[in-house]
Amino acid sequence: MLQLDDVALTQDGFSLSLSGTVEPGARVAVLGPSGSGKSTLLALIAGFERPDRGRILWNGADITGDSVARRPVSILFQDGNLFPHLTVFDNVALGLRPDLRLSPHQRDRVAQSLSDVGLGDFGDRRPATLSGGQQARVGLARMLLRDRPLALLDEPFAALDPGLRAEMLALLKSLSERRGLTLIMACHDLRDAERLCDRLWMLEEGKLVLDAPMAGLRDAPPCGLMPWL
C-alpha cells in the first residue's frame, strides 16, 4: 500500500499539498488540467523530487528519503525514452542492466517481456523502424521487466491516435492485473482513465479535490468532474 501523509512541495511558485492512500493492486488515474501537479506528484513518489514536509510510505515503511533506485517503482514516460542506436532487445534490457551484460537467465527474461507485449520477433530491430504503437510497447516491456510492484505512468500513450491508445491501455490493464501491479497514471482524458483505472484522483492547483471510485462517476458526476465529461 502507498500512503502519502501530508506531503507538500513548493517549487518555482507552485505548491502541491495532499494526503492519500493507494491500496495494493489499485489502478489510480490522476486527472487535472495542465499545471495542476500531476507530474510533480509522480516525481515525488518516484523520488525525483523530495517533499518539503510529509512522508511517503510503502507497506508501512517510510521511503521519503530513499533514492530512486531503492524505491519499489518503475516508470513509463510519454516518449518511451528509447535509444535509437540500440536494438529493441537492448532497449528493453536496459531495465535490468545499464551495461547490458546479461546472464542467459536475464536474456530469457528480456525475451519473455517482449513476448508479453507482442514483440517477440522484433528484438533485432531499431526503434526508428517501428510504428508509434510498437515503440510504446517497447517502453512498456522495459517497465514491466523491472518487476517493481508500483508502476507510475506520465501520459504514456498521449502521442498515439485514439485507437492505438485504447489498444495499449487494454494491454496494460491485462498485464497489470496478471502481475498484481499497483498503478498510478497521470492523464488528461477521462476516457483513457476509465479504460485502465478503477479509481480517480482529481487535482486542482496542487490540491486533491476528488478521490472516488471510477465506477458510477458518469451516472452521478461530482461538480468538479463536469468539464471532463
C-alpha atoms as an extended CHARMM CRD file, in Angstrom:
* protein
*
       229  EXT
         1         1  MET       CA              0.0000000000        0.0000000000        0.0000000000  PROA      1               0.0000000000
         2         2  LEU       CA              1.1720000000        3.5070000000       -0.8720000000  PROA      2               0.0000000000
         3         3  GLN       CA              0.4860000000        6.2820000000        1.6230000000  PROA      3               0.0000000000
         4         4  LEU       CA              1.0620000000        9.9890000000        1.1170000000  PROA      4               0.0000000000
         5         5  ASP       CA              1.0000000000       11.5630000000        4.5620000000  PROA      5               0.0000000000
         6         6  ASP       CA              0.5760000000       15.3620000000        4.3880000000  PROA      6               0.0000000000
         7         7  VAL       CA              3.0810000000       15.5790000000        1.5230000000  PROA      7               0.0000000000
         8         8  ALA       CA              3.8970000000       19.1050000000        0.3700000000  PROA      8               0.0000000000
         9         9  LEU       CA              6.3160000000       20.6870000000       -2.0910000000  PROA      9               0.0000000000
        10        10  THR       CA              6.7070000000       24.3110000000       -3.1890000000  PROA      10              0.0000000000
        11        11  GLN       CA              8.7390000000       24.8710000000       -6.3470000000  PROA      11              0.0000000000
        12        12  ASP       CA              9.0010000000       27.8060000000       -8.7570000000  PROA      12              0.0000000000
        13        13  GLY       CA              5.9130000000       29.4440000000       -7.3030000000  PROA      13              0.0000000000
        14        14  PHE       CA              3.7940000000       26.2650000000       -7.4720000000  PROA      14              0.0000000000
        15        15  SER       CA              2.6630000000       24.3990000000       -4.3580000000  PROA      15              0.0000000000
        16        16  LEU       CA              1.4730000000       20.7980000000       -4.1100000000  PROA      16              0.0000000000
        17        17  SER       CA             -0.0620000000       19.6140000000       -0.8520000000  PROA      17              0.0000000000
        18        18  LEU       CA             -2.0740000000       16.4200000000       -0.3220000000  PROA      18              0.0000000000
        19        19  SER       CA             -2.6500000000       13.1960000000        1.5420000000  PROA      19              0.0000000000
        20        20  GLY       CA             -3.9140000000        9.9620000000        0.0320000000  PROA      20              0.0000000000
        21        21  THR       CA             -3.7750000000        6.1770000000        0.0670000000  PROA      21              0.0000000000
        22        22  VAL       CA             -3.4890000000        3.7370000000       -2.8300000000  PROA      22              0.0000000000
        23        23  GLU       CA             -4.4860000000        0.1840000000       -1.9620000000  PROA      23              0.0000000000
        24        24  PRO       CA             -2.4430000000       -2.8050000000       -3.2440000000  PROA      24              0.0000000000
        25        25  GLY       CA             -3.4090000000       -3.6940000000       -6.7990000000  PROA      25              0.0000000000
        26        26  ALA       CA             -5.3940000000       -0.4930000000       -7.3430000000  PROA      26              0.0000000000
        27        27  ARG       CA             -5.0930000000        1.4300000000      -10.6080000000  PROA      27              0.0000000000
        28        28  VAL       CA             -5.4530000000        5.1540000000       -9.9710000000  PROA      28              0.0000000000
        29        29  ALA       CA             -5.8990000000        7.8000000000      -12.6670000000  PROA      29              0.0000000000
        30        30  VAL       CA             -4.6420000000       11.2730000000      -11.7470000000  PROA      30              0.0000000000
        31        31  LEU       CA             -6.6860000000       13.7690000000      -13.7390000000  PROA      31              0.0000000000
        32        32  GLY       CA             -6.4090000000       17.5420000000      -13.8600000000  PROA      32              0.0000000000
        33        33  PRO       CA             -5.5920000000       20.4970000000      -16.0900000000  PROA      33              0.0000000000
        34        34  SER       CA             -2.0510000000       21.3600000000      -17.1100000000  PROA      34              0.0000000000
        35        35  GLY       CA             -0.2040000000       22.7890000000      -14.1210000000  PROA      35              0.0000000000
        36        36  SER       CA             -2.3950000000       21.0660000000      -11.5380000000  PROA      36              0.0000000000
        37        37  GLY       CA              0.5130000000       18.9930000000      -10.1880000000  PROA      37              0.0000000000
        38        38  LYS       CA              0.1240000000       15.5970000000      -11.8430000000  PROA      38              0.0000000000
        39        39  SER       CA              3.7590000000       15.2340000000      -12.9670000000  PROA      39              0.0000000000
        40        40  THR       CA              5.0060000000       16.7590000000       -9.7110000000  PROA      40              0.0000000000
        41        41  LEU       CA              3.0770000000       14.1450000000       -7.7610000000  PROA      41              0.0000000000
        42        42  LEU       CA              4.6280000000       11.3180000000       -9.7760000000  PROA      42              0.0000000000
        43        43  ALA       CA              8.0980000000       12.8500000000       -9.3560000000  PROA      43              0.0000000000
        44        44  LEU       CA              7.6430000000       12.8730000000       -5.5710000000  PROA      44              0.0000000000
        45        45  ILE       CA              6.5090000000        9.2540000000       -5.4720000000  PROA      45              0.0000000000
        46        46  ALA       CA              9.3690000000        8.1870000000       -7.7500000000  PROA      46              0.0000000000
        47        47  GLY       CA             11.9850000000       10.0950000000       -5.7520000000  PROA      47              0.0000000000
        48        48  PHE       CA             12.9910000000       12.6250000000       -8.4100000000  PROA      48              0.0000000000
        49        49  GLU       CA             11.7730000000       15.3190000000       -6.0160000000  PROA      49              0.0000000000
        50        50  ARG       CA             11.7970000000       15.4200000000       -2.2250000000  PROA      50              0.0000000000
        51        51  PRO       CA              8.8920000000       16.9340000000       -0.2760000000  PROA      51              0.0000000000
        52        52  ASP       CA              9.3070000000       19.9720000000        1.9550000000  PROA      52              0.0000000000
        53        53  ARG       CA              7.2330000000       18.1590000000        4.5480000000  PROA      53              0.0000000000
        54        54  GLY       CA              5.2810000000       14.9460000000        4.9980000000  PROA      54              0.0000000000
        55        55  ARG       CA              6.0690000000       11.2890000000        4.4060000000  PROA      55              0.0000000000
        56        56  ILE       CA              5.7460000000        8.7530000000        1.6080000000  PROA      56              0.0000000000
        57        57  LEU       CA              5.2420000000        5.1980000000        2.8470000000  PROA      57              0.0000000000
        58        58  TRP       CA              5.1850000000        1.8620000000        1.0550000000  PROA      58              0.0000000000
        59        59  ASN       CA              3.6640000000       -1.0340000000        3.0100000000  PROA      59              0.0000000000
        60        60  GLY       CA              4.2150000000        0.9630000000        6.1750000000  PROA      60              0.0000000000
        61        61  ALA       CA              7.9150000000        1.6900000000        5.5470000000  PROA      61              0.0000000000
        62        62  ASP       CA              8.9770000000        5.3150000000        5.1810000000  PROA      62              0.0000000000
        63        63  ILE       CA             10.6420000000        5.7230000000        1.7450000000  PROA      63              0.0000000000
        64        64  THR       CA             10.6460000000        9.5370000000        1.7300000000  PROA      64              0.0000000000
        65        65  GLY       CA             14.4250000000        9.7040000000        1.8380000000  PROA      65              0.0000000000
        66        66  ASP       CA             15.1470000000        6.7100000000       -0.4050000000  PROA      66              0.0000000000
        67        67  SER       CA             16.8720000000        7.1450000000       -3.7370000000  PROA      67              0.0000000000
        68        68  VAL       CA             15.0300000000        6.4760000000       -6.9910000000  PROA      68              0.0000000000
        69        69  ALA       CA             16.8520000000        3.1580000000       -7.4010000000  PROA      69              0.0000000000
        70        70  ARG       CA             15.7700000000        1.9110000000       -3.9660000000  PROA      70              0.0000000000
        71        71  ARG       CA             12.0870000000        2.6430000000       -4.3990000000  PROA      71              0.0000000000
        72        72  PRO       CA              9.6030000000       -0.0770000000       -5.4280000000  PROA      72              0.0000000000
        73        73  VAL       CA              8.8120000000        1.9130000000       -8.5650000000  PROA      73              0.0000000000
        74        74  SER       CA              9.0110000000        1.5340000000      -12.3280000000  PROA      74              0.0000000000
        75        75  ILE       CA              8.1770000000        4.4700000000      -14.5920000000  PROA      75              0.0000000000
        76        76  LEU       CA              6.8530000000        4.9010000000      -18.1170000000  PROA      76              0.0000000000
        77        77  PHE       CA              7.0580000000        8.3420000000      -19.7010000000  PROA      77              0.0000000000
        78        78  GLN       CA              5.2450000000        9.6610000000      -22.7570000000  PROA      78              0.0000000000
        79        79  ASP       CA              8.2070000000        9.3930000000      -25.1340000000  PROA      79              0.0000000000
        80        80  GLY       CA              9.2270000000        5.8860000000      -24.0310000000  PROA      80              0.0000000000
        81        81  ASN       CA             12.8230000000        7.1030000000      -23.6780000000  PROA      81              0.0000000000
        82        82  LEU       CA             14.1710000000        4.7300000000      -26.3430000000  PROA      82              0.0000000000
        83        83  PHE       CA             17.7600000000        4.9000000000      -27.6000000000  PROA      83              0.0000000000
        84        84  PRO       CA             17.8460000000        4.9520000000      -31.4240000000  PROA      84              0.0000000000
        85        85  HSD       CA             21.2970000000        3.3240000000      -31.7110000000  PROA      85              0.0000000000
        86        86  LEU       CA             20.2480000000        0.2700000000      -29.6880000000  PROA      86              0.0000000000
        87        87  THR       CA             18.1380000000       -2.6550000000      -30.8110000000  PROA      87              0.0000000000
        88        88  VAL       CA             14.6970000000       -3.2330000000      -29.3630000000  PROA      88              0.0000000000
        89        89  PHE       CA             16.1350000000       -6.0930000000      -27.2870000000  PROA      89              0.0000000000
        90        90  ASP       CA             18.8710000000       -3.8950000000      -25.8190000000  PROA      90              0.0000000000
        91        91  ASN       CA             16.4670000000       -1.0140000000      -25.1410000000  PROA      91              0.0000000000
        92        92  VAL       CA             14.3640000000       -3.3680000000      -23.0490000000  PROA      92              0.0000000000
        93        93  ALA       CA             17.4240000000       -4.9930000000      -21.4280000000  PROA      93              0.0000000000
        94        94  LEU       CA             18.4290000000       -1.5910000000      -20.0090000000  PROA      94              0.0000000000
        95        95  GLY       CA             15.6740000000       -2.1560000000      -17.4830000000  PROA      95              0.0000000000
        96        96  LEU       CA             17.8010000000       -4.9290000000      -15.9690000000  PROA      96              0.0000000000
        97        97  ARG       CA             21.3890000000       -3.8120000000      -16.5260000000  PROA      97              0.0000000000
        98        98  PRO       CA             22.5790000000       -0.4740000000      -17.9080000000  PROA      98              0.0000000000
        99        99  ASP       CA             25.8290000000       -2.1480000000      -19.0340000000  PROA      99              0.0000000000
       100       100  LEU       CA             23.8230000000       -4.7720000000      -20.9850000000  PROA      100             0.0000000000
       101       101  ARG       CA             25.9800000000       -7.6090000000      -19.6140000000  PROA      101             0.0000000000
       102       102  LEU       CA             23.1810000000      -10.1020000000      -19.2670000000  PROA      102             0.0000000000
       103       103  SER       CA             23.2480000000      -13.6420000000      -17.9840000000  PROA      103             0.0000000000
       104       104  PRO       CA             21.3900000000      -16.3020000000      -20.0070000000  PROA      104             0.0000000000
       105       105  HSD       CA             18.5600000000      -16.1290000000      -17.4820000000  PROA      105             0.0000000000
       106       106  GLN       CA             18.3280000000      -12.3570000000      -17.8720000000  PROA      106             0.0000000000
       107       107  ARG       CA             18.2680000000      -12.6760000000      -21.6660000000  PROA      107             0.0000000000
       108       108  ASP       CA             15.3670000000      -15.0800000000      -21.3090000000  PROA      108             0.0000000000
       109       109  ARG       CA             13.5590000000      -12.5390000000      -19.1450000000  PROA      109             0.0000000000
       110       110  VAL       CA             14.0200000000       -9.8150000000      -21.7800000000  PROA      110             0.0000000000
       111       111  ALA       CA             12.7160000000      -12.1380000000      -24.4830000000  PROA      111             0.0000000000
       112       112  GLN       CA              9.6970000000      -13.0300000000      -22.3400000000  PROA      112             0.0000000000
       113       113  SER       CA              8.9310000000       -9.3710000000      -21.6530000000  PROA      113             0.0000000000
       114       114  LEU       CA              8.9830000000       -8.6250000000      -25.3830000000  PROA      114             0.0000000000
       115       115  SER       CA              6.7080000000      -11.5980000000      -25.9870000000  PROA      115             0.0000000000
       116       116  ASP       CA              4.2970000000      -10.3580000000      -23.3090000000  PROA      116             0.0000000000
       117       117  VAL       CA              3.7510000000       -7.1030000000      -25.2370000000  PROA      117             0.0000000000
       118       118  GLY       CA              3.5010000000       -8.8050000000      -28.6260000000  PROA      118             0.0000000000
       119       119  LEU       CA              7.0160000000       -8.0060000000      -29.8830000000  PROA      119             0.0000000000
       120       120  GLY       CA              8.6260000000      -11.4170000000      -29.6010000000  PROA      120             0.0000000000
       121       121  ASP       CA             10.0230000000      -11.2310000000      -33.1470000000  PROA      121             0.0000000000
       122       122  PHE       CA             11.1800000000       -7.5980000000      -33.0150000000  PROA      122             0.0000000000
       123       123  GLY       CA             14.2810000000       -7.8570000000      -30.8040000000  PROA      123             0.0000000000
       124       124  ASP       CA             16.8090000000       -7.1950000000      -33.5730000000  PROA      124             0.0000000000
       125       125  ARG       CA             15.0730000000       -4.1220000000      -34.9570000000  PROA      125             0.0000000000
       126       126  ARG       CA             15.8480000000       -0.4520000000      -34.2260000000  PROA      126             0.0000000000
       127       127  PRO       CA             13.2450000000        1.9350000000      -32.7680000000  PROA      127             0.0000000000
       128       128  ALA       CA             13.1600000000        4.0300000000      -35.9520000000  PROA      128             0.0000000000
       129       129  THR       CA             11.7820000000        1.0560000000      -37.8930000000  PROA      129             0.0000000000
       130       130  LEU       CA              8.8120000000        0.6670000000      -35.5420000000  PROA      130             0.0000000000
       131       131  SER       CA              5.4150000000        2.3050000000      -35.5660000000  PROA      131             0.0000000000
       132       132  GLY       CA              4.3920000000        4.5920000000      -32.7140000000  PROA      132             0.0000000000
       133       133  GLY       CA              2.3640000000        1.8270000000      -31.1350000000  PROA      133             0.0000000000
       134       134  GLN       CA              5.2480000000       -0.6190000000      -31.3600000000  PROA      134             0.0000000000
       135       135  GLN       CA              7.6210000000        1.8970000000      -29.7770000000  PROA      135             0.0000000000
       136       136  ALA       CA              5.1380000000        2.3200000000      -26.9210000000  PROA      136             0.0000000000
       137       137  ARG       CA              5.1700000000       -1.4490000000      -26.4440000000  PROA      137             0.0000000000
       138       138  VAL       CA              8.9770000000       -1.4220000000      -26.1710000000  PROA      138             0.0000000000
       139       139  GLY       CA              8.7910000000        1.1430000000      -23.3700000000  PROA      139             0.0000000000
       140       140  LEU       CA              6.1060000000       -0.9060000000      -21.6530000000  PROA      140             0.0000000000
       141       141  ALA       CA              8.1850000000       -4.0890000000      -21.9440000000  PROA      141             0.0000000000
       142       142  ARG       CA             11.1310000000       -2.3550000000      -20.2600000000  PROA      142             0.0000000000
       143       143  MET       CA              8.9690000000       -1.0180000000      -17.4440000000  PROA      143             0.0000000000
       144       144  LEU       CA              7.4770000000       -4.4620000000      -16.7820000000  PROA      144             0.0000000000
       145       145  LEU       CA             10.8800000000       -6.1220000000      -16.9010000000  PROA      145             0.0000000000
       146       146  ARG       CA             11.9770000000       -4.1240000000      -13.8640000000  PROA      146             0.0000000000
       147       147  ASP       CA              9.4230000000       -6.1620000000      -11.8940000000  PROA      147             0.0000000000
       148       148  ARG       CA              8.6080000000       -3.4320000000       -9.3800000000  PROA      148             0.0000000000
       149       149  PRO       CA              5.2240000000       -3.5490000000       -7.6030000000  PROA      149             0.0000000000
       150       150  LEU       CA              4.3420000000        0.1280000000       -8.2030000000  PROA      150             0.0000000000
       151       151  ALA       CA              4.0610000000        1.4440000000      -11.7770000000  PROA      151             0.0000000000
       152       152  LEU       CA              3.9700000000        5.1870000000      -12.4730000000  PROA      152             0.0000000000
       153       153  LEU       CA              2.8290000000        6.3940000000      -15.8870000000  PROA      153             0.0000000000
       154       154  ASP       CA              3.0390000000       10.0140000000      -17.0380000000  PROA      154             0.0000000000
       155       155  GLU       CA              0.6400000000       10.2510000000      -20.0140000000  PROA      155             0.0000000000
       156       156  PRO       CA              2.4700000000        7.3220000000      -21.6080000000  PROA      156             0.0000000000
       157       157  PHE       CA              0.3370000000        6.9480000000      -24.7350000000  PROA      157             0.0000000000
       158       158  ALA       CA             -0.7460000000       10.5440000000      -25.3010000000  PROA      158             0.0000000000
       159       159  ALA       CA              1.0810000000       10.7520000000      -28.6540000000  PROA      159             0.0000000000
       160       160  LEU       CA             -0.8350000000        7.7910000000      -30.1200000000  PROA      160             0.0000000000
       161       161  ASP       CA             -4.0610000000        8.0380000000      -32.0600000000  PROA      161             0.0000000000
       162       162  PRO       CA             -7.2430000000        7.1030000000      -30.1290000000  PROA      162             0.0000000000
       163       163  GLY       CA             -7.4160000000        3.5590000000      -31.4920000000  PROA      163             0.0000000000
       164       164  LEU       CA             -3.8180000000        2.7160000000      -30.6370000000  PROA      164             0.0000000000
       165       165  ARG       CA             -4.1560000000        4.4120000000      -27.2590000000  PROA      165             0.0000000000
       166       166  ALA       CA             -7.1590000000        2.2500000000      -26.4000000000  PROA      166             0.0000000000
       167       167  GLU       CA             -5.2420000000       -0.8480000000      -27.5250000000  PROA      167             0.0000000000
       168       168  MET       CA             -2.2460000000       -0.0080000000      -25.3250000000  PROA      168             0.0000000000
       169       169  LEU       CA             -4.4300000000        0.7410000000      -22.3100000000  PROA      169             0.0000000000
       170       170  ALA       CA             -6.2040000000       -2.5950000000      -22.7120000000  PROA      170             0.0000000000
       171       171  LEU       CA             -2.8530000000       -4.3790000000      -22.9180000000  PROA      171             0.0000000000
       172       172  LEU       CA             -1.5320000000       -2.5790000000      -19.8640000000  PROA      172             0.0000000000
       173       173  LYS       CA             -4.6880000000       -3.3960000000      -17.9110000000  PROA      173             0.0000000000
       174       174  SER       CA             -4.3680000000       -7.0840000000      -18.7540000000  PROA      174             0.0000000000
       175       175  LEU       CA             -0.6780000000       -7.2230000000      -17.8410000000  PROA      175             0.0000000000
       176       176  SER       CA             -1.0870000000       -5.2480000000      -14.6260000000  PROA      176             0.0000000000
       177       177  GLU       CA             -3.9270000000       -7.4950000000      -13.4830000000  PROA      177             0.0000000000
       178       178  ARG       CA             -1.8650000000      -10.5900000000      -14.2600000000  PROA      178             0.0000000000
       179       179  ARG       CA              1.1030000000       -9.2740000000      -12.2820000000  PROA      179             0.0000000000
       180       180  GLY       CA             -0.8510000000       -7.6450000000       -9.4630000000  PROA      180             0.0000000000
       181       181  LEU       CA              0.6640000000       -4.2190000000      -10.0690000000  PROA      181             0.0000000000
       182       182  THR       CA             -0.3490000000       -1.1130000000       -8.1930000000  PROA      182             0.0000000000
       183       183  LEU       CA             -0.5660000000        1.6010000000      -10.8190000000  PROA      183             0.0000000000
       184       184  ILE       CA             -0.8250000000        5.4030000000      -10.9090000000  PROA      184             0.0000000000
       185       185  MET       CA             -1.3500000000        7.1060000000      -14.2700000000  PROA      185             0.0000000000
       186       186  ALA       CA             -1.3720000000       10.8480000000      -14.9300000000  PROA      186             0.0000000000
       187       187  CYS       CA             -3.6750000000       11.6900000000      -17.8470000000  PROA      187             0.0000000000
       188       188  HSD       CA             -5.8260000000       14.4030000000      -19.4170000000  PROA      188             0.0000000000
       189       189  ASP       CA             -8.6120000000       12.2140000000      -20.7850000000  PROA      189             0.0000000000
       190       190  LEU       CA            -11.3210000000       10.6670000000      -18.6230000000  PROA      190             0.0000000000
       191       191  ARG       CA            -11.9940000000        8.0510000000      -21.3240000000  PROA      191             0.0000000000
       192       192  ASP       CA             -8.3990000000        6.8200000000      -21.0440000000  PROA      192             0.0000000000
       193       193  ALA       CA             -8.7410000000        6.7370000000      -17.2670000000  PROA      193             0.0000000000
       194       194  GLU       CA            -11.9160000000        4.6510000000      -17.5000000000  PROA      194             0.0000000000
       195       195  ARG       CA            -10.2760000000        2.1060000000      -19.8040000000  PROA      195             0.0000000000
       196       196  LEU       CA             -7.4920000000        1.3060000000      -17.3470000000  PROA      196             0.0000000000
       197       197  CYS       CA             -8.1890000000        2.5420000000      -13.8470000000  PROA      197             0.0000000000
       198       198  ASP       CA            -10.5960000000        1.7270000000      -11.0550000000  PROA      198             0.0000000000
       199       199  ARG       CA            -10.0960000000        4.9120000000       -9.0170000000  PROA      199             0.0000000000
       200       200  LEU       CA             -9.8390000000        8.6140000000       -9.8270000000  PROA      200             0.0000000000
       201       201  TRP       CA             -7.8170000000       11.3340000000       -8.1510000000  PROA      201             0.0000000000
       202       202  MET       CA             -8.5210000000       14.8260000000       -9.4380000000  PROA      202             0.0000000000
       203       203  LEU       CA             -6.0200000000       17.5970000000       -8.8340000000  PROA      203             0.0000000000
       204       204  GLU       CA             -6.6190000000       21.3220000000       -8.9920000000  PROA      204             0.0000000000
       205       205  GLU       CA             -3.9040000000       23.8530000000       -8.2180000000  PROA      205             0.0000000000
       206       206  GLY       CA             -1.8730000000       21.2930000000       -6.3050000000  PROA      206             0.0000000000
       207       207  LYS       CA             -4.7600000000       20.0180000000       -4.1790000000  PROA      207             0.0000000000
       208       208  LEU       CA             -6.5400000000       16.6580000000       -4.2350000000  PROA      208             0.0000000000
       209       209  VAL       CA            -10.1600000000       17.7240000000       -4.7830000000  PROA      209             0.0000000000
       210       210  LEU       CA            -11.6850000000       14.3320000000       -5.6210000000  PROA      210             0.0000000000
       211       211  ASP       CA            -10.8360000000       10.7590000000       -4.6090000000  PROA      211             0.0000000000
       212       212  ALA       CA            -13.5320000000        8.4060000000       -5.8530000000  PROA      212             0.0000000000
       213       213  PRO       CA            -14.1410000000        5.0010000000       -7.4540000000  PROA      213             0.0000000000
       214       214  MET       CA            -14.2550000000        5.1820000000      -11.2330000000  PROA      214             0.0000000000
       215       215  ALA       CA            -17.4320000000        3.0960000000      -11.4140000000  PROA      215             0.0000000000
       216       216  GLY       CA            -20.5650000000        5.2120000000      -11.4890000000  PROA      216             0.0000000000
       217       217  LEU       CA            -18.8640000000        8.5770000000      -11.9070000000  PROA      217             0.0000000000
       218       218  ARG       CA            -20.7010000000        9.2990000000      -15.1520000000  PROA      218             0.0000000000
       219       219  ASP       CA            -24.0560000000        8.4070000000      -13.5890000000  PROA      219             0.0000000000
       220       220  ALA       CA            -23.7000000000       10.8980000000      -10.7320000000  PROA      220             0.0000000000
       221       221  PRO       CA            -20.6830000000       13.1060000000      -11.5250000000  PROA      221             0.0000000000
       222       222  PRO       CA            -19.3660000000       15.4870000000       -8.8670000000  PROA      222             0.0000000000
       223       223  CYS       CA            -19.3860000000       19.1420000000       -9.9090000000  PROA      223             0.0000000000
       224       224  GLY       CA            -15.6300000000       19.2000000000      -10.4280000000  PROA      224             0.0000000000
       225       225  LEU       CA            -15.8370000000       16.3690000000      -12.9290000000  PROA      225             0.0000000000
       226       226  MET       CA            -18.3620000000       18.0070000000      -15.2420000000  PROA      226             0.0000000000
       227       227  PRO       CA            -15.8180000000       19.7360000000      -17.5670000000  PROA      227             0.0000000000
       228       228  TRP       CA            -14.1880000000       16.3380000000      -18.2660000000  PROA      228             0.0000000000
       229       229  LEU       CA            -17.3530000000       14.5060000000      -19.3440000000  PROA      229             0.0000000000
